[in-house]
PDB file of C-alpha atoms and ligand atoms in Angstrom:
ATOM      1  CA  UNK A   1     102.123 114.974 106.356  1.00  0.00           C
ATOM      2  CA  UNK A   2     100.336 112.570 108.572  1.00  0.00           C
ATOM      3  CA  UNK A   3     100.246 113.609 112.385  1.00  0.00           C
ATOM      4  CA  UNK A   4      99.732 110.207 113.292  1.00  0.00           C
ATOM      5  CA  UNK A   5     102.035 108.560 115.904  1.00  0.00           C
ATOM      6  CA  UNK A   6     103.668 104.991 114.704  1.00  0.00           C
ATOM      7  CA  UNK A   7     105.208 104.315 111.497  1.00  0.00           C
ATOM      8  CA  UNK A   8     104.268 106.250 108.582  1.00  0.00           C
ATOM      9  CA  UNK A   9     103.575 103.143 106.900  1.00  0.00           C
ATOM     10  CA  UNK A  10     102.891  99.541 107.244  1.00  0.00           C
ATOM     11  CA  UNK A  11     103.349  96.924 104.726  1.00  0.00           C
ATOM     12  CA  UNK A  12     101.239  93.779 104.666  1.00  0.00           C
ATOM     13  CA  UNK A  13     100.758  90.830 102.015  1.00  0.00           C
ATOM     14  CA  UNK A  14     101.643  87.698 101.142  1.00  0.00           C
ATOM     15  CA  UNK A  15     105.247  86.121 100.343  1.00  0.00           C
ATOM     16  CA  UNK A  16     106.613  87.607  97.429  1.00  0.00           C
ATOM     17  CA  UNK A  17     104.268  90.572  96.822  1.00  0.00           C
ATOM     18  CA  UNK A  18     107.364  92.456  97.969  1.00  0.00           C
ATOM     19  CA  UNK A  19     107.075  93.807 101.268  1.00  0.00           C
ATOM     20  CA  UNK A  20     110.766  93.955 102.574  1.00  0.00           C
ATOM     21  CA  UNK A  21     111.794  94.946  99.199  1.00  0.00           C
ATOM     22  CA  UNK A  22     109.514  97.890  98.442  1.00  0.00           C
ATOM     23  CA  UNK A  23     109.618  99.068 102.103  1.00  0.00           C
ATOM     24  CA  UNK A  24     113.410 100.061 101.083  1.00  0.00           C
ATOM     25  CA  UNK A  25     112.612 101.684  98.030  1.00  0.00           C
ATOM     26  CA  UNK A  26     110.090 103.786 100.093  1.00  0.00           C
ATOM     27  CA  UNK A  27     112.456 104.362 103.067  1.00  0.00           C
ATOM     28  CA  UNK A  28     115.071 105.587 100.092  1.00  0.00           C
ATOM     29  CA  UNK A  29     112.303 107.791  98.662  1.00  0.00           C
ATOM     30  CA  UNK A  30     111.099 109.308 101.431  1.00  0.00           C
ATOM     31  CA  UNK A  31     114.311 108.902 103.348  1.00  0.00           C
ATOM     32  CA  UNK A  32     113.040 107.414 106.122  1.00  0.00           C
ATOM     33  CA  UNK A  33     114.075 104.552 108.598  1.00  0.00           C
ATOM     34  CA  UNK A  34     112.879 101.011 107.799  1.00  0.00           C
ATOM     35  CA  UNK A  35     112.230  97.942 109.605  1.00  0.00           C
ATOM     36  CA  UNK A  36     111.300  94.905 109.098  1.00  0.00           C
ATOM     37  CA  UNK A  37     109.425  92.325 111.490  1.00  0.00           C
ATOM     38  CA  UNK A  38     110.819  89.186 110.086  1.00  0.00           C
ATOM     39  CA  UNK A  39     114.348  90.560 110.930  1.00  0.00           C
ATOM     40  CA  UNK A  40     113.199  91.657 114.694  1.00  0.00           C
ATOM     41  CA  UNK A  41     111.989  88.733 115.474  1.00  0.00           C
ATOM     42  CA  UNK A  42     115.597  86.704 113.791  1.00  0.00           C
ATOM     43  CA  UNK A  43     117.455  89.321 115.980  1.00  0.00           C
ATOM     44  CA  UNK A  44     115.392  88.238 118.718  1.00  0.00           C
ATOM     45  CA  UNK A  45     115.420  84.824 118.184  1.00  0.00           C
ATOM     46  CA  UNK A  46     119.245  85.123 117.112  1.00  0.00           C
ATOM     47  CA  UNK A  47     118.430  82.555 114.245  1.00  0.00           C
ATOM     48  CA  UNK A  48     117.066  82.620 110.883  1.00  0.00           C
ATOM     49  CA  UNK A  49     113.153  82.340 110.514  1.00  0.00           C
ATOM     50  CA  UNK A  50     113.501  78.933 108.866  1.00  0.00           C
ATOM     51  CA  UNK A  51     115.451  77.935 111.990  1.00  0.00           C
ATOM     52  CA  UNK A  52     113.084  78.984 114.380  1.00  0.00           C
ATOM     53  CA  UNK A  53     110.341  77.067 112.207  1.00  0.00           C
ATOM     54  CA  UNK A  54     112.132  73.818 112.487  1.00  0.00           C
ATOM     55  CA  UNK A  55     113.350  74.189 115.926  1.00  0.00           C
ATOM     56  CA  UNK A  56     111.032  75.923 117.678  1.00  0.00           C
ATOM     57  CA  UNK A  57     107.748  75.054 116.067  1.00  0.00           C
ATOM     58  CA  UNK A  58     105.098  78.025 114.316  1.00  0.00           C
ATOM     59  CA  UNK A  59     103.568  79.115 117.414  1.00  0.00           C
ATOM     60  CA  UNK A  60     106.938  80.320 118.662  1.00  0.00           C
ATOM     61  CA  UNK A  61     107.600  82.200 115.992  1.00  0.00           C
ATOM     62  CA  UNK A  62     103.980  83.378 115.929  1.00  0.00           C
ATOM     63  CA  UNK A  63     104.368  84.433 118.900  1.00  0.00           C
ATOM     64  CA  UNK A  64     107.592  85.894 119.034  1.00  0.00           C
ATOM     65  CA  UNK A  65     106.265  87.554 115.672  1.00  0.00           C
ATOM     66  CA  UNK A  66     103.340  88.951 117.852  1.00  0.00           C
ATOM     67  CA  UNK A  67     105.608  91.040 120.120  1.00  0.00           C
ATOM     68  CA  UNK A  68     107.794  92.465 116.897  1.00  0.00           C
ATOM     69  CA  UNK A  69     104.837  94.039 115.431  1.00  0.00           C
ATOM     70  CA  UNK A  70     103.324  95.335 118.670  1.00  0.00           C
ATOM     71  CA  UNK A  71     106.987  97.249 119.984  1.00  0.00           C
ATOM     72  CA  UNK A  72     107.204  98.264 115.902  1.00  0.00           C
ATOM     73  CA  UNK A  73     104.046  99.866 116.251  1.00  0.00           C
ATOM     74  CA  UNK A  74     104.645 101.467 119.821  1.00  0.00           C
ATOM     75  CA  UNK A  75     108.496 102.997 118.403  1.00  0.00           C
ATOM     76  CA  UNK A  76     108.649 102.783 114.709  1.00  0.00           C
ATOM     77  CA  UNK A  77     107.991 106.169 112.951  1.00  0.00           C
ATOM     78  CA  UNK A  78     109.273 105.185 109.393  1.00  0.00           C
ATOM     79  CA  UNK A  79     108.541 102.283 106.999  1.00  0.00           C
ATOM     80  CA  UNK A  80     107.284  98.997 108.559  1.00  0.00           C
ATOM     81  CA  UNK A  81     107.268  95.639 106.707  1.00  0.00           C
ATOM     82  CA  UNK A  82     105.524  93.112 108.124  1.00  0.00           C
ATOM     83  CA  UNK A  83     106.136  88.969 107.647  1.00  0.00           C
ATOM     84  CA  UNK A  84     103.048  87.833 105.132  1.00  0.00           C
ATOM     85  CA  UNK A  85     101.374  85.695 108.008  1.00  0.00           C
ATOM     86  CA  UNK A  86     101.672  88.426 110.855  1.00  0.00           C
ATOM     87  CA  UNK A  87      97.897  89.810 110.231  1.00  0.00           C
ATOM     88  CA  UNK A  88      96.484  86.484 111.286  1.00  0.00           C
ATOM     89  CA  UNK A  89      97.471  87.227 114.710  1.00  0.00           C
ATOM     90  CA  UNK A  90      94.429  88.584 116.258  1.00  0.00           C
ATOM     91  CA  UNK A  91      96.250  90.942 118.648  1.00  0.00           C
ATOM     92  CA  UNK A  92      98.016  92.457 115.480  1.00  0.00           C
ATOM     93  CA  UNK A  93      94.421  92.540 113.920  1.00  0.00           C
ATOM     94  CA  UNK A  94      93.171  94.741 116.580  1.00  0.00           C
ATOM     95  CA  UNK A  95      96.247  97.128 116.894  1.00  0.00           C
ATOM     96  CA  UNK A  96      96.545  97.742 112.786  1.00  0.00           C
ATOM     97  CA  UNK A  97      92.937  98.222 113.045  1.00  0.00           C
ATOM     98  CA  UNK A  98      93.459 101.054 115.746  1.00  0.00           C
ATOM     99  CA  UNK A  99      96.070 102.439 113.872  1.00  0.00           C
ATOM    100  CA  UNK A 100      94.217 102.657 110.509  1.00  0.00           C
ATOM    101  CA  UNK A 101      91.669 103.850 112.375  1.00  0.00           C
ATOM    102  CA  UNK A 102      93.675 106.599 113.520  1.00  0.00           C
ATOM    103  CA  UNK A 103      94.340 107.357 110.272  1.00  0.00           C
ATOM    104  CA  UNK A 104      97.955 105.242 109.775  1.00  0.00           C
ATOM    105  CA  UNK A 105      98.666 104.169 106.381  1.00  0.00           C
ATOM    106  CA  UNK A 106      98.630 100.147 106.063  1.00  0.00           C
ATOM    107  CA  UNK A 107      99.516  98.786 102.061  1.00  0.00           C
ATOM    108  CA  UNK A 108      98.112  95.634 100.992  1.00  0.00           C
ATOM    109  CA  UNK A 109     100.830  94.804  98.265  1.00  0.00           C
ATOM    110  CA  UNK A 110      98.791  92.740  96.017  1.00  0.00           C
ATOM    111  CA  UNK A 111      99.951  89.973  93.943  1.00  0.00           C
ATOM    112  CA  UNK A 112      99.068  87.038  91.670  1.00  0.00           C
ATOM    113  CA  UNK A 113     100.305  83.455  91.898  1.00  0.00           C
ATOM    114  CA  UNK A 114     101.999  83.858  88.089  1.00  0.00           C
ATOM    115  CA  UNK A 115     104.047  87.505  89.446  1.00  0.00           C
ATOM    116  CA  UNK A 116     104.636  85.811  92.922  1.00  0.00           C
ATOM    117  CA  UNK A 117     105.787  82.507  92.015  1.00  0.00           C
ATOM    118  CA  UNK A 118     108.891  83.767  90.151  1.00  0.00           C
ATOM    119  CA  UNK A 119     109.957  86.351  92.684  1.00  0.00           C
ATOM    120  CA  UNK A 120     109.889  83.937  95.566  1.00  0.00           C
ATOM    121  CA  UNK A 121     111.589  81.425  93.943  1.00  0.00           C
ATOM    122  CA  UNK A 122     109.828  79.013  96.453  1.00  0.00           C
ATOM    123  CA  UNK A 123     112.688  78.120  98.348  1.00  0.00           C
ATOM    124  CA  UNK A 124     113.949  76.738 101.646  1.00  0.00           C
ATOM    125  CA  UNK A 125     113.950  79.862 103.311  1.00  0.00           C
ATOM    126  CA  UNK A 126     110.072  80.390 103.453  1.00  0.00           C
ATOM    127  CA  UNK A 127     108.678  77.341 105.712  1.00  0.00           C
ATOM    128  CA  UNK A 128     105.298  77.934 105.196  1.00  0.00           C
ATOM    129  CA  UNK A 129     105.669  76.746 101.458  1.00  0.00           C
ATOM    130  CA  UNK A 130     107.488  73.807 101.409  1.00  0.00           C
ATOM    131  CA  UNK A 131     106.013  70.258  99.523  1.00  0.00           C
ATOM    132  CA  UNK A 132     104.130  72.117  96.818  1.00  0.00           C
ATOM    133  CA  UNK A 133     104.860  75.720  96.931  1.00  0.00           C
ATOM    134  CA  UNK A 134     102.207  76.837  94.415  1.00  0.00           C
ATOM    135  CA  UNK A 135      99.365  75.023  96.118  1.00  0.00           C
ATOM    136  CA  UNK A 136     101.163  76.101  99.085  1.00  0.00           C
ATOM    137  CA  UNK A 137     100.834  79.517  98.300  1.00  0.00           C
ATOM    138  CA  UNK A 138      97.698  79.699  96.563  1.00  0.00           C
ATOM    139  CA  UNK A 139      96.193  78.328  99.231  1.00  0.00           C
ATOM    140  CA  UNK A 140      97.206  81.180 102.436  1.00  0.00           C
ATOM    141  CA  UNK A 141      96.451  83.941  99.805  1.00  0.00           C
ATOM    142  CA  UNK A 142      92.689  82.281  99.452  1.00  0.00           C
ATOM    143  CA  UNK A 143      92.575  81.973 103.084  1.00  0.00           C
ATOM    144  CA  UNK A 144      94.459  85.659 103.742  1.00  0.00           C
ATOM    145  CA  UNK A 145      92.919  87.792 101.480  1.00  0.00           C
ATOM    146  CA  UNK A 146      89.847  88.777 103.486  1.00  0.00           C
ATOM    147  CA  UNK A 147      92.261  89.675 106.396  1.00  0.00           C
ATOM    148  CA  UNK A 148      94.387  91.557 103.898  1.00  0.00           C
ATOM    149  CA  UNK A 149      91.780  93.628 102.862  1.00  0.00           C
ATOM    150  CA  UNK A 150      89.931  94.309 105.973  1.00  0.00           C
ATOM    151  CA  UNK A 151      93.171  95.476 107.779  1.00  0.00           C
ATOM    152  CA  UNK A 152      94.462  97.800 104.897  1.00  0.00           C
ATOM    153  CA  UNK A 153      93.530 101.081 103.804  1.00  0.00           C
ATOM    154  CA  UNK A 154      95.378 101.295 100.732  1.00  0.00           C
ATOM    155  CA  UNK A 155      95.483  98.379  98.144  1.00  0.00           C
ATOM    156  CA  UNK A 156      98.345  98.104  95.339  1.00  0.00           C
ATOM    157  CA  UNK A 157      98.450  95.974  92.594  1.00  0.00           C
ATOM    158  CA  UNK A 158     102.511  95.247  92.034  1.00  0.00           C
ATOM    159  CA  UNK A 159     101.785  92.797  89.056  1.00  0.00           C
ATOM    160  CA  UNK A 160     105.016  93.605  86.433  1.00  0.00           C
ATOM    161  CA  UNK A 161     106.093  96.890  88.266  1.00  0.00           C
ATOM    162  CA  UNK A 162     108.831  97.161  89.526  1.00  0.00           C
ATOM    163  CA  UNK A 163     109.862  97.741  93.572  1.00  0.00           C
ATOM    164  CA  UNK A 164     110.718 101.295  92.807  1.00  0.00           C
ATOM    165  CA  UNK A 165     107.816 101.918  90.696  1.00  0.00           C
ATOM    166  CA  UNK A 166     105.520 100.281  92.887  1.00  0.00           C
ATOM    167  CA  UNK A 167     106.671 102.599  96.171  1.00  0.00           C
ATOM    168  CA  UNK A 168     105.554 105.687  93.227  1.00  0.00           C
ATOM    169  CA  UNK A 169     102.432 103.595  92.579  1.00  0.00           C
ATOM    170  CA  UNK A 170     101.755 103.982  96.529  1.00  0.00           C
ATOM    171  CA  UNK A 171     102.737 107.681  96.724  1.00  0.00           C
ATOM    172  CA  UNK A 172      99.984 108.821  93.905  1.00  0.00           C
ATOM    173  CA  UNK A 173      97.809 106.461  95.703  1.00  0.00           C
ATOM    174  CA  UNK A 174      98.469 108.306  98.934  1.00  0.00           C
ATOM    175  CA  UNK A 175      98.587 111.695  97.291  1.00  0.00           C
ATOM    176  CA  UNK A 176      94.684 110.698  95.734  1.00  0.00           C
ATOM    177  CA  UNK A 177      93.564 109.474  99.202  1.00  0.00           C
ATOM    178  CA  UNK A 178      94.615 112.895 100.503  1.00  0.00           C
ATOM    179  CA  UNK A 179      92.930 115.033  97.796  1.00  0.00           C
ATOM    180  CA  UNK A 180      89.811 113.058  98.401  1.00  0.00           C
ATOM    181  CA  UNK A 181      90.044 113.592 102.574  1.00  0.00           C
ATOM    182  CA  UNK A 182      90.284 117.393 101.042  1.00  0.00           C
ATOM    183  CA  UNK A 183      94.218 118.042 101.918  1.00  0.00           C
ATOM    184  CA  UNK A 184      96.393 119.273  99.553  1.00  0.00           C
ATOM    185  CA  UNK A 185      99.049 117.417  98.540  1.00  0.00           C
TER     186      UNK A 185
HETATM  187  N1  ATP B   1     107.776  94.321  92.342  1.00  0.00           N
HETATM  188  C1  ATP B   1     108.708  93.381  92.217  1.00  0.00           C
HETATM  189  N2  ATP B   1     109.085  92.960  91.008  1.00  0.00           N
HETATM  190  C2  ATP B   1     110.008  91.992  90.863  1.00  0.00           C
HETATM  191  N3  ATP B   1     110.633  91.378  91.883  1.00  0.00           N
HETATM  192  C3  ATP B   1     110.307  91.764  93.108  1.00  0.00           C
HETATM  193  C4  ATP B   1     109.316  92.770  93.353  1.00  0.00           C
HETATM  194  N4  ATP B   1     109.193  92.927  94.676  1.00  0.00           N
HETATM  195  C5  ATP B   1     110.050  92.056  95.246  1.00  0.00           C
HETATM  196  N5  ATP B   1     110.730  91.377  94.302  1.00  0.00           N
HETATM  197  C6  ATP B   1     111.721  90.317  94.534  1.00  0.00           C
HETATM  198  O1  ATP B   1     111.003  89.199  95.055  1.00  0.00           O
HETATM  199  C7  ATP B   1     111.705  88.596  96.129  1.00  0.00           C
HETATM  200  C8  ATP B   1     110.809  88.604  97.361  1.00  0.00           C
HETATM  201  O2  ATP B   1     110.561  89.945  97.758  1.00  0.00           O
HETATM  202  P1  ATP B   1     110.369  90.341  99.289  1.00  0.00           P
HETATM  203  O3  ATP B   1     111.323  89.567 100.151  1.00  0.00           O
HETATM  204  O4  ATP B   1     110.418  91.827  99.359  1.00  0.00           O
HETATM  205  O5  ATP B   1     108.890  89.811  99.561  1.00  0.00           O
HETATM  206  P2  ATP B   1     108.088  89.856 100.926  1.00  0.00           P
HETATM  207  O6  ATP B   1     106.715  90.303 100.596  1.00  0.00           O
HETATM  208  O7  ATP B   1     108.833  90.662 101.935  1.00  0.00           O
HETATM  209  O8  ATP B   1     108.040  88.314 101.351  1.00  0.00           O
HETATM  210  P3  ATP B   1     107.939  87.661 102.833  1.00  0.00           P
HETATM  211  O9  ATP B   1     106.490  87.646 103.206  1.00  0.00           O
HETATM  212  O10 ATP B   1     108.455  86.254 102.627  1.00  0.00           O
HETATM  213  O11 ATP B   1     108.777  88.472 103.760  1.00  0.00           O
HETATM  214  C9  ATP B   1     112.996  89.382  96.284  1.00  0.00           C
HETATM  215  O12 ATP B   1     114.014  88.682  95.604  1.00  0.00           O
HETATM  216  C10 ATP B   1     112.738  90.699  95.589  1.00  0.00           C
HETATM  217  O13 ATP B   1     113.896  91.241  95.013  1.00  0.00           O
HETATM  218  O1  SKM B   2     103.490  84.206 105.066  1.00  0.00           O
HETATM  219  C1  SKM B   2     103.976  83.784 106.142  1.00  0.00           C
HETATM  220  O2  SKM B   2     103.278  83.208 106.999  1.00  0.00           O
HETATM  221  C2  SKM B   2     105.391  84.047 106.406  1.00  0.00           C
HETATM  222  C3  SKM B   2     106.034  85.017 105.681  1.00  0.00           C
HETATM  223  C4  SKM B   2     107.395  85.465 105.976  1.00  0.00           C
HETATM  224  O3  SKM B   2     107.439  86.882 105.883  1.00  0.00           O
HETATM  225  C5  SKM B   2     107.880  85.001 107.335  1.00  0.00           C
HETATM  226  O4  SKM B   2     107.283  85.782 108.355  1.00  0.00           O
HETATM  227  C6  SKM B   2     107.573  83.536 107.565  1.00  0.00           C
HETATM  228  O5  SKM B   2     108.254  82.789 106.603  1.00  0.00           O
HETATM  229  C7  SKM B   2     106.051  83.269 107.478  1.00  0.00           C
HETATM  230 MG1   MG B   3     109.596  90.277 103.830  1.00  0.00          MG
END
């Protein structure tokens, strides 16, 4: 088990590759607490995200958003989903780095456009993909991608598995990661 202070994972990808949802398969696994930024910063905010979009304007909830992943970080010690945009934030950049660094577990839930588009459903409650939701989308996973990579140290592919099988998917991942560091299991 990981000695590392902070969660014992973090969750980062785009909308739909199944962040919030997998988190609570892994927190059910592993029986461990879960938490989610995008509801921090809704508790905070005491409306929903669209809300805060329309209201409020981006860089509120960006920055709101900001402060929900840094006090997640400082007292979370379970399974931490992050919002799909939080990683642009280059204050969130630099602490995930640290924490990878210090060998935290961050999960870039991978998916495509075709396994994404039906999950998501593209509706009103994601801001950031309203007009042409595909496009939309396409377009912040082009532009995220890089980011997503650098910042993780574990990359699953969650194309046609399931949330519960993809939380296995990232234990054997885990469990190889260890082998190879020369733990056992
Ligand atoms: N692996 C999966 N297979 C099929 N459906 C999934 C999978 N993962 C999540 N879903 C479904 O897709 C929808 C979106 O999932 P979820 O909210 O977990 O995505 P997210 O990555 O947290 O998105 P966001 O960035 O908007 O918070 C939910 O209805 C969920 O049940
Ligand atoms: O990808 C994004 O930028 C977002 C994803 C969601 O999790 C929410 O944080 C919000 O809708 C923005
Ligand atoms: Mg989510």
């Amino acid at each position: 088990m990981s000695t590392t202070p902070g969660p014992r994972i973090v969750l980062v990808g785009p909308p739909g590759s199944g962040k919030s949802t997998v988190a609570l398969a892994l927190g059910e696994r592993w029986q461990l607490a879960v938490r989610d930024t995008d509801s921090d910063v809704e508790a905070t905010a005491g409306k929903a995200i669209a809300e805060i979009f329309v209201a409020d304007g981006e860089p509120v909830f960006r920055a709101l958003e900001r402060d929900a992943v840094r006090v997640a970080l400082e007292e979370h010690d379970g399974v931490l989903a992050l919002g799909g945009g939080a990683v642009l934030d280059e204050t969130t950049q630099e602490l995930l780095t640290a924490y990878g660094a210090e060998g935290g577990t961050v999960v870039f839930l991978d998916v495509t456009l075709a396994h994404a588009a039906p999950r998501v459903g593209f509706n009103q409650a994601r801001p950031l993909l309203l007009g042409n939701p595909r496009a939309q989308w396409q377009a912040l996973m082009e532009a995220r991608r890089p980011v997503y990579e650098r910042l993780a140290t574990v990359r699953v592919l969650t194309d046609g598995h399931r949330p519960a099988d993809v939380a296995e998917l990232i234990e054997q991942e885990l469990a190889v990661l260890r082998r190879g560091e020369g733990n056992p299991s």
